[in-house]
Short mmCIF file of N, CA and C in Angstrom, two decimals:
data_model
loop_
_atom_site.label_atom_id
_atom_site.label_comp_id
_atom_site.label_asym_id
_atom_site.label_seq_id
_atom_site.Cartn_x
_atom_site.Cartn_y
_atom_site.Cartn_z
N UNK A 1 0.83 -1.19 0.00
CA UNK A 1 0.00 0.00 0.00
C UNK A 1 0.87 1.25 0.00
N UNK A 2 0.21 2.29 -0.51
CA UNK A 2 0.87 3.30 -0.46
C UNK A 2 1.18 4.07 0.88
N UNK A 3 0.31 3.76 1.48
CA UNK A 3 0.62 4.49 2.77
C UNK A 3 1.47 4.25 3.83
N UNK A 4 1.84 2.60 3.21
CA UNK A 4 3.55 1.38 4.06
C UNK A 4 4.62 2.06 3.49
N UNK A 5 4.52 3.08 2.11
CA UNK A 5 6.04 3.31 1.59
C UNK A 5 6.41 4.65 1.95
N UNK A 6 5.32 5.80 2.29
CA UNK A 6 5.77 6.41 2.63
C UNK A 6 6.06 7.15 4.13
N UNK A 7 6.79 8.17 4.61
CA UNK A 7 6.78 8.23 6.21
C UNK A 7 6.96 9.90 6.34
N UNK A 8 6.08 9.90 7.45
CA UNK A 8 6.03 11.27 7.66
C UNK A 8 7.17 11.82 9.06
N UNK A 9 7.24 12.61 9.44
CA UNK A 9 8.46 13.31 9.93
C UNK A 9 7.63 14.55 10.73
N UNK A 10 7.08 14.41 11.85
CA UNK A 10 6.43 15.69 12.50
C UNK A 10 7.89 16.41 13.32
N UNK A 11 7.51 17.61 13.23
CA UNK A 11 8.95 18.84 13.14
C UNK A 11 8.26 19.52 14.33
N UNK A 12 9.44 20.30 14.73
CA UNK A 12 9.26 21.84 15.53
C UNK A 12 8.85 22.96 15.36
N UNK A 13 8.19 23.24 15.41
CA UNK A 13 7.97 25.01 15.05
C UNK A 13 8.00 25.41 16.30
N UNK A 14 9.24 26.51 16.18
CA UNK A 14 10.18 27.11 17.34
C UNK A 14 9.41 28.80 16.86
N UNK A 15 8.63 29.38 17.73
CA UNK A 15 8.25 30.98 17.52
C UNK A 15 8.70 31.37 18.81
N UNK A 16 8.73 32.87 18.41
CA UNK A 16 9.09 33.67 19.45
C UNK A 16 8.81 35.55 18.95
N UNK A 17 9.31 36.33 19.64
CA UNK A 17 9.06 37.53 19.35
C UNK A 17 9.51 37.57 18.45
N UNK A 18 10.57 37.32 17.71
CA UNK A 18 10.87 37.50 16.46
C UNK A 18 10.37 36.93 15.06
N UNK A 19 9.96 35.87 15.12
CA UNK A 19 9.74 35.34 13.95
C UNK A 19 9.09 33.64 14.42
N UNK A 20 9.86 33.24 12.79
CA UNK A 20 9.53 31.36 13.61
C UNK A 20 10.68 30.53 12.98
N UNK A 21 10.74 29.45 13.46
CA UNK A 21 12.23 28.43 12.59
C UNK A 21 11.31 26.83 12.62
N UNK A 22 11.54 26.01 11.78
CA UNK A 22 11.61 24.79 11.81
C UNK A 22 12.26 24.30 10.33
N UNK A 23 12.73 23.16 11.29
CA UNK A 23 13.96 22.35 10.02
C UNK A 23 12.45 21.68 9.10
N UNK A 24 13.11 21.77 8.11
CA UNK A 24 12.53 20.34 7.09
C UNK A 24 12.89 19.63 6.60
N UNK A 25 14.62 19.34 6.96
CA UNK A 25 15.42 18.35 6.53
C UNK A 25 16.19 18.18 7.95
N UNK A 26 16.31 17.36 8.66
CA UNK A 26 17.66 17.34 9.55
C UNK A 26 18.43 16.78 9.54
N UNK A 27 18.79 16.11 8.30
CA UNK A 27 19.61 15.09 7.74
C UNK A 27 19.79 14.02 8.61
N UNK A 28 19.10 13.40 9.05
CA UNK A 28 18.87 12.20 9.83
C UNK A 28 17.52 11.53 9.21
N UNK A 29 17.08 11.99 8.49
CA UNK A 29 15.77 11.11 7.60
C UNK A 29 16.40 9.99 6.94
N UNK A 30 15.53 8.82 7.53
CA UNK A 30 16.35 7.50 6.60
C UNK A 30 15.59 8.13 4.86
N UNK A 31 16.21 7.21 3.91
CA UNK A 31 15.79 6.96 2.68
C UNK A 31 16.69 8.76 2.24
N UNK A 32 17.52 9.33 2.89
CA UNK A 32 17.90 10.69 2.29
C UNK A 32 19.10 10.01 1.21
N UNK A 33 19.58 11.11 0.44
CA UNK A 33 21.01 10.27 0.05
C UNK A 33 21.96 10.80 1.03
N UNK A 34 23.17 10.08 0.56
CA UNK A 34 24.22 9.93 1.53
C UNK A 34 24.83 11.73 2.00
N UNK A 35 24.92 12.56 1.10
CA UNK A 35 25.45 13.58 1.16
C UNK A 35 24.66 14.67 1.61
N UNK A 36 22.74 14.52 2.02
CA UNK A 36 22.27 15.45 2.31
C UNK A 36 22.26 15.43 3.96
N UNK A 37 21.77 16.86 4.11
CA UNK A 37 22.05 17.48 5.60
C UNK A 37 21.03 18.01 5.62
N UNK A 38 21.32 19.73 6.53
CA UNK A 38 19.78 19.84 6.73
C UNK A 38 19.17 21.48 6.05
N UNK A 39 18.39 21.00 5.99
CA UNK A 39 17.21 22.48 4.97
C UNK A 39 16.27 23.00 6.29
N UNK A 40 16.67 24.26 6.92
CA UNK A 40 15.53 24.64 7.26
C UNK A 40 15.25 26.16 6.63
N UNK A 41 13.95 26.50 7.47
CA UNK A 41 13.19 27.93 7.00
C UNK A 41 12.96 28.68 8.35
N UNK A 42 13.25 29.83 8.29
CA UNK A 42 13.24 30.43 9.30
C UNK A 42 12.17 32.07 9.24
N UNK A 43 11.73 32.53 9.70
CA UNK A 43 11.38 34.04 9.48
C UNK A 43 11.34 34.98 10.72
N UNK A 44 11.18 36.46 10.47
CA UNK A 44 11.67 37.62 10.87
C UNK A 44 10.52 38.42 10.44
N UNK A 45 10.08 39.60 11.51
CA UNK A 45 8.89 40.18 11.62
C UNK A 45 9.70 41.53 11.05
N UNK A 46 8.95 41.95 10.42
CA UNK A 46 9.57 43.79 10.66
C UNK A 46 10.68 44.24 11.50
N UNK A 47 11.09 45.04 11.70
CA UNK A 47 12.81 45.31 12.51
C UNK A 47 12.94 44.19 13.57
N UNK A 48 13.31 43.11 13.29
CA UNK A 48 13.77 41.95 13.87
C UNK A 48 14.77 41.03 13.15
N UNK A 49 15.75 40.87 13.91
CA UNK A 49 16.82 40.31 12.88
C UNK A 49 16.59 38.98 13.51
N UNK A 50 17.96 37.72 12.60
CA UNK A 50 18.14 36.60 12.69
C UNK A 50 19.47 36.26 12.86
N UNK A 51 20.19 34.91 13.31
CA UNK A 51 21.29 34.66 13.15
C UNK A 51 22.49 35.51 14.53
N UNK A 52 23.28 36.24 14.23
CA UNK A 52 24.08 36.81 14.81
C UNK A 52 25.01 35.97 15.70
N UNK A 53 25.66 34.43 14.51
CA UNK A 53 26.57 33.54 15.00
C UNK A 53 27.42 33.23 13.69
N UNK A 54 28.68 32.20 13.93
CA UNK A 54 29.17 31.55 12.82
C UNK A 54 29.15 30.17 13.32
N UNK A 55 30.04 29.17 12.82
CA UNK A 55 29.78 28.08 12.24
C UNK A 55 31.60 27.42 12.36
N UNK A 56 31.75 26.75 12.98
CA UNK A 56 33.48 26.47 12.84
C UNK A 56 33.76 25.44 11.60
N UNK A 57 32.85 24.53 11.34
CA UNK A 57 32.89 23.50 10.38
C UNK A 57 32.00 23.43 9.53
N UNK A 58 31.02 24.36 9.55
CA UNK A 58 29.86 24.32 8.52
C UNK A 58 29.79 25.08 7.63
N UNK A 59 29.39 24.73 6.37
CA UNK A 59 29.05 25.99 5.29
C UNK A 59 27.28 25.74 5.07
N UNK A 60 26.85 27.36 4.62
CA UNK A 60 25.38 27.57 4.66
C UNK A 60 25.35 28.36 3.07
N UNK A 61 24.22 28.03 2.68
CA UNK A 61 23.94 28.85 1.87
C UNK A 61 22.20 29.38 2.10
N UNK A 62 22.33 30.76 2.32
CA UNK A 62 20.39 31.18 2.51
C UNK A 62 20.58 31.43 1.20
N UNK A 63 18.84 31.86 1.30
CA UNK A 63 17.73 32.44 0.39
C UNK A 63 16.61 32.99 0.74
N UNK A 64 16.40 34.00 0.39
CA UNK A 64 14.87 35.04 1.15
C UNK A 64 13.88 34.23 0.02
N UNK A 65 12.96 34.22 0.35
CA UNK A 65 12.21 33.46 -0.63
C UNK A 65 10.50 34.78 -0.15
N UNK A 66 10.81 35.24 0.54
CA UNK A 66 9.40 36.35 1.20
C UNK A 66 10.19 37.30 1.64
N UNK A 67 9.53 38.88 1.22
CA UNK A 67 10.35 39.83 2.07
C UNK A 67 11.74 40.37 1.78
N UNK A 68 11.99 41.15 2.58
CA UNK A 68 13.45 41.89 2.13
C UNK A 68 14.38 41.83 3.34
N UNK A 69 15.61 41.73 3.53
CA UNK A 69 16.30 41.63 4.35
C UNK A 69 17.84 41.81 4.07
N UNK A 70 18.01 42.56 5.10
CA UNK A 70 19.71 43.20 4.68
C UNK A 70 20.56 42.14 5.67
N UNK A 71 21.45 41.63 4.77
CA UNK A 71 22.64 40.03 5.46
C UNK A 71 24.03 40.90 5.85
N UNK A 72 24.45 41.13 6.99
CA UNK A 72 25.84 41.12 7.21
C UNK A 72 26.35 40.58 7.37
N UNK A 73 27.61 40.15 6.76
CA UNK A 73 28.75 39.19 6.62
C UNK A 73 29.58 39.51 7.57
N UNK A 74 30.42 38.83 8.26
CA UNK A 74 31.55 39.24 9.12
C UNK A 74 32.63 38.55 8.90
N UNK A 75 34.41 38.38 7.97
CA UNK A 75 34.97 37.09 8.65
C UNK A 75 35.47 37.27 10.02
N UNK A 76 35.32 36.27 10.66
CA UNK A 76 36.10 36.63 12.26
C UNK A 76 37.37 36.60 12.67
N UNK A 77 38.43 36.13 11.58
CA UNK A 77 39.68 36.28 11.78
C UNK A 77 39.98 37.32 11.02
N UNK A 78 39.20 38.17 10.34
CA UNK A 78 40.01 39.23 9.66
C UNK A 78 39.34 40.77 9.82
N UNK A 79 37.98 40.18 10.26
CA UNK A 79 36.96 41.51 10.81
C UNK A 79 36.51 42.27 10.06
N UNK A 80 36.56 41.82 7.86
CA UNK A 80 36.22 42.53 7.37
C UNK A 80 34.56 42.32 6.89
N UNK A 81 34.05 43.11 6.46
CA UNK A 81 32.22 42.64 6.67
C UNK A 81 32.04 42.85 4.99
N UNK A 82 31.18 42.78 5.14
CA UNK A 82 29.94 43.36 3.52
C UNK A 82 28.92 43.42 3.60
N UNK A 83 27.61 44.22 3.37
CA UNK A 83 26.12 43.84 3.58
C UNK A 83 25.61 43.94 2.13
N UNK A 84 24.87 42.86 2.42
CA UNK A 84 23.67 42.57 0.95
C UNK A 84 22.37 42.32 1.37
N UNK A 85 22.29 43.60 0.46
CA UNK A 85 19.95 43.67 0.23
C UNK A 85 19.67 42.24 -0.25
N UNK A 86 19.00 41.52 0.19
CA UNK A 86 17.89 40.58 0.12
C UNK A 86 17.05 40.47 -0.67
N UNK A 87 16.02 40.40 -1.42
CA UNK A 87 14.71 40.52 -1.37
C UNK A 87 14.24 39.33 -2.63
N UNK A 88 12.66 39.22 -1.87
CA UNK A 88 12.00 37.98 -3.16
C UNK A 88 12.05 38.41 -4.55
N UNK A 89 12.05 39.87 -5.03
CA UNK A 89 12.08 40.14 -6.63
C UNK A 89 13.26 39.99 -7.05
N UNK A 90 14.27 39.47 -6.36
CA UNK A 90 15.11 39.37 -7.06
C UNK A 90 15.93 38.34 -6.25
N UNK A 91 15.70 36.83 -6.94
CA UNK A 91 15.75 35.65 -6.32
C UNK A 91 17.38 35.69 -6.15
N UNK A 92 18.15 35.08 -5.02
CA UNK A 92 19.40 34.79 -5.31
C UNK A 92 19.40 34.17 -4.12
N UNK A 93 20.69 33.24 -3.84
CA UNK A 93 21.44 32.35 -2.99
C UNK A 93 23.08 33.03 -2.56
N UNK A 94 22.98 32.81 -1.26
CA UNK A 94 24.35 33.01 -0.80
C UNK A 94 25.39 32.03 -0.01
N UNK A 95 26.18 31.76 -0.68
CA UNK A 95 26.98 30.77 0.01
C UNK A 95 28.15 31.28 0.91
N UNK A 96 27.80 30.74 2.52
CA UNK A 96 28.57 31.50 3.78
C UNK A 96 29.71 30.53 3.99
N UNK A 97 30.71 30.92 3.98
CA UNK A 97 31.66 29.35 4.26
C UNK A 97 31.49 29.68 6.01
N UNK A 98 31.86 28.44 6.32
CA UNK A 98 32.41 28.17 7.89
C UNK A 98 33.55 29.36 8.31
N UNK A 99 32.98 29.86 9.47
CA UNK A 99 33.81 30.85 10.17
C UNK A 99 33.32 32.41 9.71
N UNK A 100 32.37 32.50 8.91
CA UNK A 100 32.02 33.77 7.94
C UNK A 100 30.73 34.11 9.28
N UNK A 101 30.71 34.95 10.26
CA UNK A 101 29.33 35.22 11.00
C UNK A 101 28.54 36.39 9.94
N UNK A 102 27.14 35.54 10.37
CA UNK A 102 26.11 36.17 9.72
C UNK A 102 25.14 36.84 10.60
N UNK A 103 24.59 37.71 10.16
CA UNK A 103 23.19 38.07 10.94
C UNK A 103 22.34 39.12 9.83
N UNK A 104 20.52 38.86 9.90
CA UNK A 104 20.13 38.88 8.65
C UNK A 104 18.87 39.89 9.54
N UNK A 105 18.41 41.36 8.67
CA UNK A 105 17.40 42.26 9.49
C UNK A 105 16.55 42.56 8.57
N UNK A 106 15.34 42.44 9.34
CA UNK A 106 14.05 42.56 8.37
C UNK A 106 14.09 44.17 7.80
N UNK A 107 14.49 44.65 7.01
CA UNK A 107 14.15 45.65 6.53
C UNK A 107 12.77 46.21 5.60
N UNK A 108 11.87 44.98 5.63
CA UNK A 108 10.54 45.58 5.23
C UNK A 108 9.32 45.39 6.09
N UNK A 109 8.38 45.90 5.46
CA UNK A 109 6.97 45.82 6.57
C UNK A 109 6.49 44.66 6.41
N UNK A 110 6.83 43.34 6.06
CA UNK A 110 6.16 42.39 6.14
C UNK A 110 7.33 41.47 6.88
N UNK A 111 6.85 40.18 7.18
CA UNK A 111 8.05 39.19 7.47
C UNK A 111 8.48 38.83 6.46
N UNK A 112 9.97 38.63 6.89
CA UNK A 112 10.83 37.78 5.32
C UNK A 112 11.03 36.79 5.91
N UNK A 113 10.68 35.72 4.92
CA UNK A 113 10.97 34.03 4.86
C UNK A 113 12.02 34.08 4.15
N UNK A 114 12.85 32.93 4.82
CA UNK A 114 14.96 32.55 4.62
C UNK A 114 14.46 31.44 4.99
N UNK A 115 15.45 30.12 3.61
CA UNK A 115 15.41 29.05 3.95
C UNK A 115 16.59 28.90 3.12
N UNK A 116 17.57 28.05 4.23
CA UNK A 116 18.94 27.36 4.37
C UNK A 116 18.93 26.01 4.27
N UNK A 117 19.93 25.94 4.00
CA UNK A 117 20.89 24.55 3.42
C UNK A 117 22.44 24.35 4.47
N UNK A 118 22.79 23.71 5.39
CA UNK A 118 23.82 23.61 5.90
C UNK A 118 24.51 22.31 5.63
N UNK A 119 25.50 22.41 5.23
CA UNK A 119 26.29 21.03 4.79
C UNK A 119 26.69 20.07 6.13
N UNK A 120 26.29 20.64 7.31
CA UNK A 120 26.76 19.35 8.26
C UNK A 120 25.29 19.20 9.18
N UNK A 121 25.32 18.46 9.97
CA UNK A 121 23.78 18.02 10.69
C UNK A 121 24.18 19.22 12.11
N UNK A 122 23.54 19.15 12.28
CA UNK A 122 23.56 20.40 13.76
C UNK A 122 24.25 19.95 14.95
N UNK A 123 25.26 20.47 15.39
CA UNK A 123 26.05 20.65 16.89
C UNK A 123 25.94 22.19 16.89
N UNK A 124 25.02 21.79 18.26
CA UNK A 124 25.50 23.04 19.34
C UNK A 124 26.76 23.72 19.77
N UNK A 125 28.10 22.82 19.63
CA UNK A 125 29.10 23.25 19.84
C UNK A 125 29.84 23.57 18.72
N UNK A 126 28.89 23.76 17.35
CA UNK A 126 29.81 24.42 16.05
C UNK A 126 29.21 25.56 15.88
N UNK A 127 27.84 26.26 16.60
CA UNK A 127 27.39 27.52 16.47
C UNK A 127 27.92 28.44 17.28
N UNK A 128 28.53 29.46 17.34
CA UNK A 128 29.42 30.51 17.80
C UNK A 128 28.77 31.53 17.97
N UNK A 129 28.13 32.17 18.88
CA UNK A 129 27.38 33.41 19.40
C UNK A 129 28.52 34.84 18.79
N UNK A 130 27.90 35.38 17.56
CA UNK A 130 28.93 36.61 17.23
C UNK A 130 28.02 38.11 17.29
N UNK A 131 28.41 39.03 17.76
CA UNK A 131 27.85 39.92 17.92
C UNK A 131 28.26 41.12 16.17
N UNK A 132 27.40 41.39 15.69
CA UNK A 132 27.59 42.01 14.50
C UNK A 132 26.32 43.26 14.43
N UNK A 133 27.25 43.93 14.56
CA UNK A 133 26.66 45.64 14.86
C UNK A 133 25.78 45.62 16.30
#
C-alpha cells in the first residue's frame, strides 16, 4: 500500500518575538542520500533580525524566498564585513563558508521568509554566538 512506503516526519515550530524556525530536513531522515544534511526555514517580523553567529565546520547557503532583508557578513579572523539587500524580486542564494558570521534584518513591513541549506547536521558546539553591529 501506499501508505507502508511512505513516512512522515512531525517537526518543531520554534516561535518567538521574532519570527519562527523549523527544520525540514535534519539530515537524519532515513531513505535521504548519503550527502544530504539539513534544509531549514526560518522568518523575521519587521525590525527583527536573525542569526548573529558563525559556524566552525559548517558551510550555509540562505535564500529570502518572502520579504526583504539586509545580510551582514563578518569574517572573524580578519573583521572585514559586507552587507547585501535581500529581497524575493530578485531571487538569489548566498553561500557563507564556515567561520564567515552572519546576521540577517528585516528591513521591510512584512516578514521575510529565509530558507537554508547547511552542509553538516547540527552541533551546538559548532554555532558561535557573534555579535555584529
Amino acid at each position: 500500500m501506499l501508505r507502508d512506503r511512505i513516512t512522515i516526519y512531525s517537526r518543531k515550530l520554534i516561535k518567538d518575538e521574532r519570527g519562527w524556525f523549523v527544520k525540514i530536513i535534519d539530515g537524519k531522515e532515513k531513505s535521504l542520500p548519503q550527502f544530504s544534511r539539513e534544509i531549514y526555514v526560518t522568518s523575521a517580523k519587521p525590525g527583527e533580525s536573525k542569526g548573529g553567529d558563525y559556524s566552525l565546520n559548517t558551510n550555509k547557503w540562505f535564500s529570502i524566498i518572502s520579504g526583504k532583508a539586509l545580510l551582514v557578513l563578518e569574517d572573524i579572523d580578519s573583521k572585514e564585513h559586507i552587507e547585501l539587500k535581500l529581497e524575493e524580486n530578485n531571487p538569489q542564494t548566498v553561500f557563507v563558508p564556515r567561520r564567515i558570521a552572519n546576521k540577517f534584518y528585516n528591513l521591510g513591513e512584512e516578514d521575510f521568509i529565509l530558507i537554508a541549506y547547511a552542509d553538516n547536521i547540527y552541533d551546538e558546539n559548532d554555532i558561535i554566538p557573534y555579535q555584529i553591529w
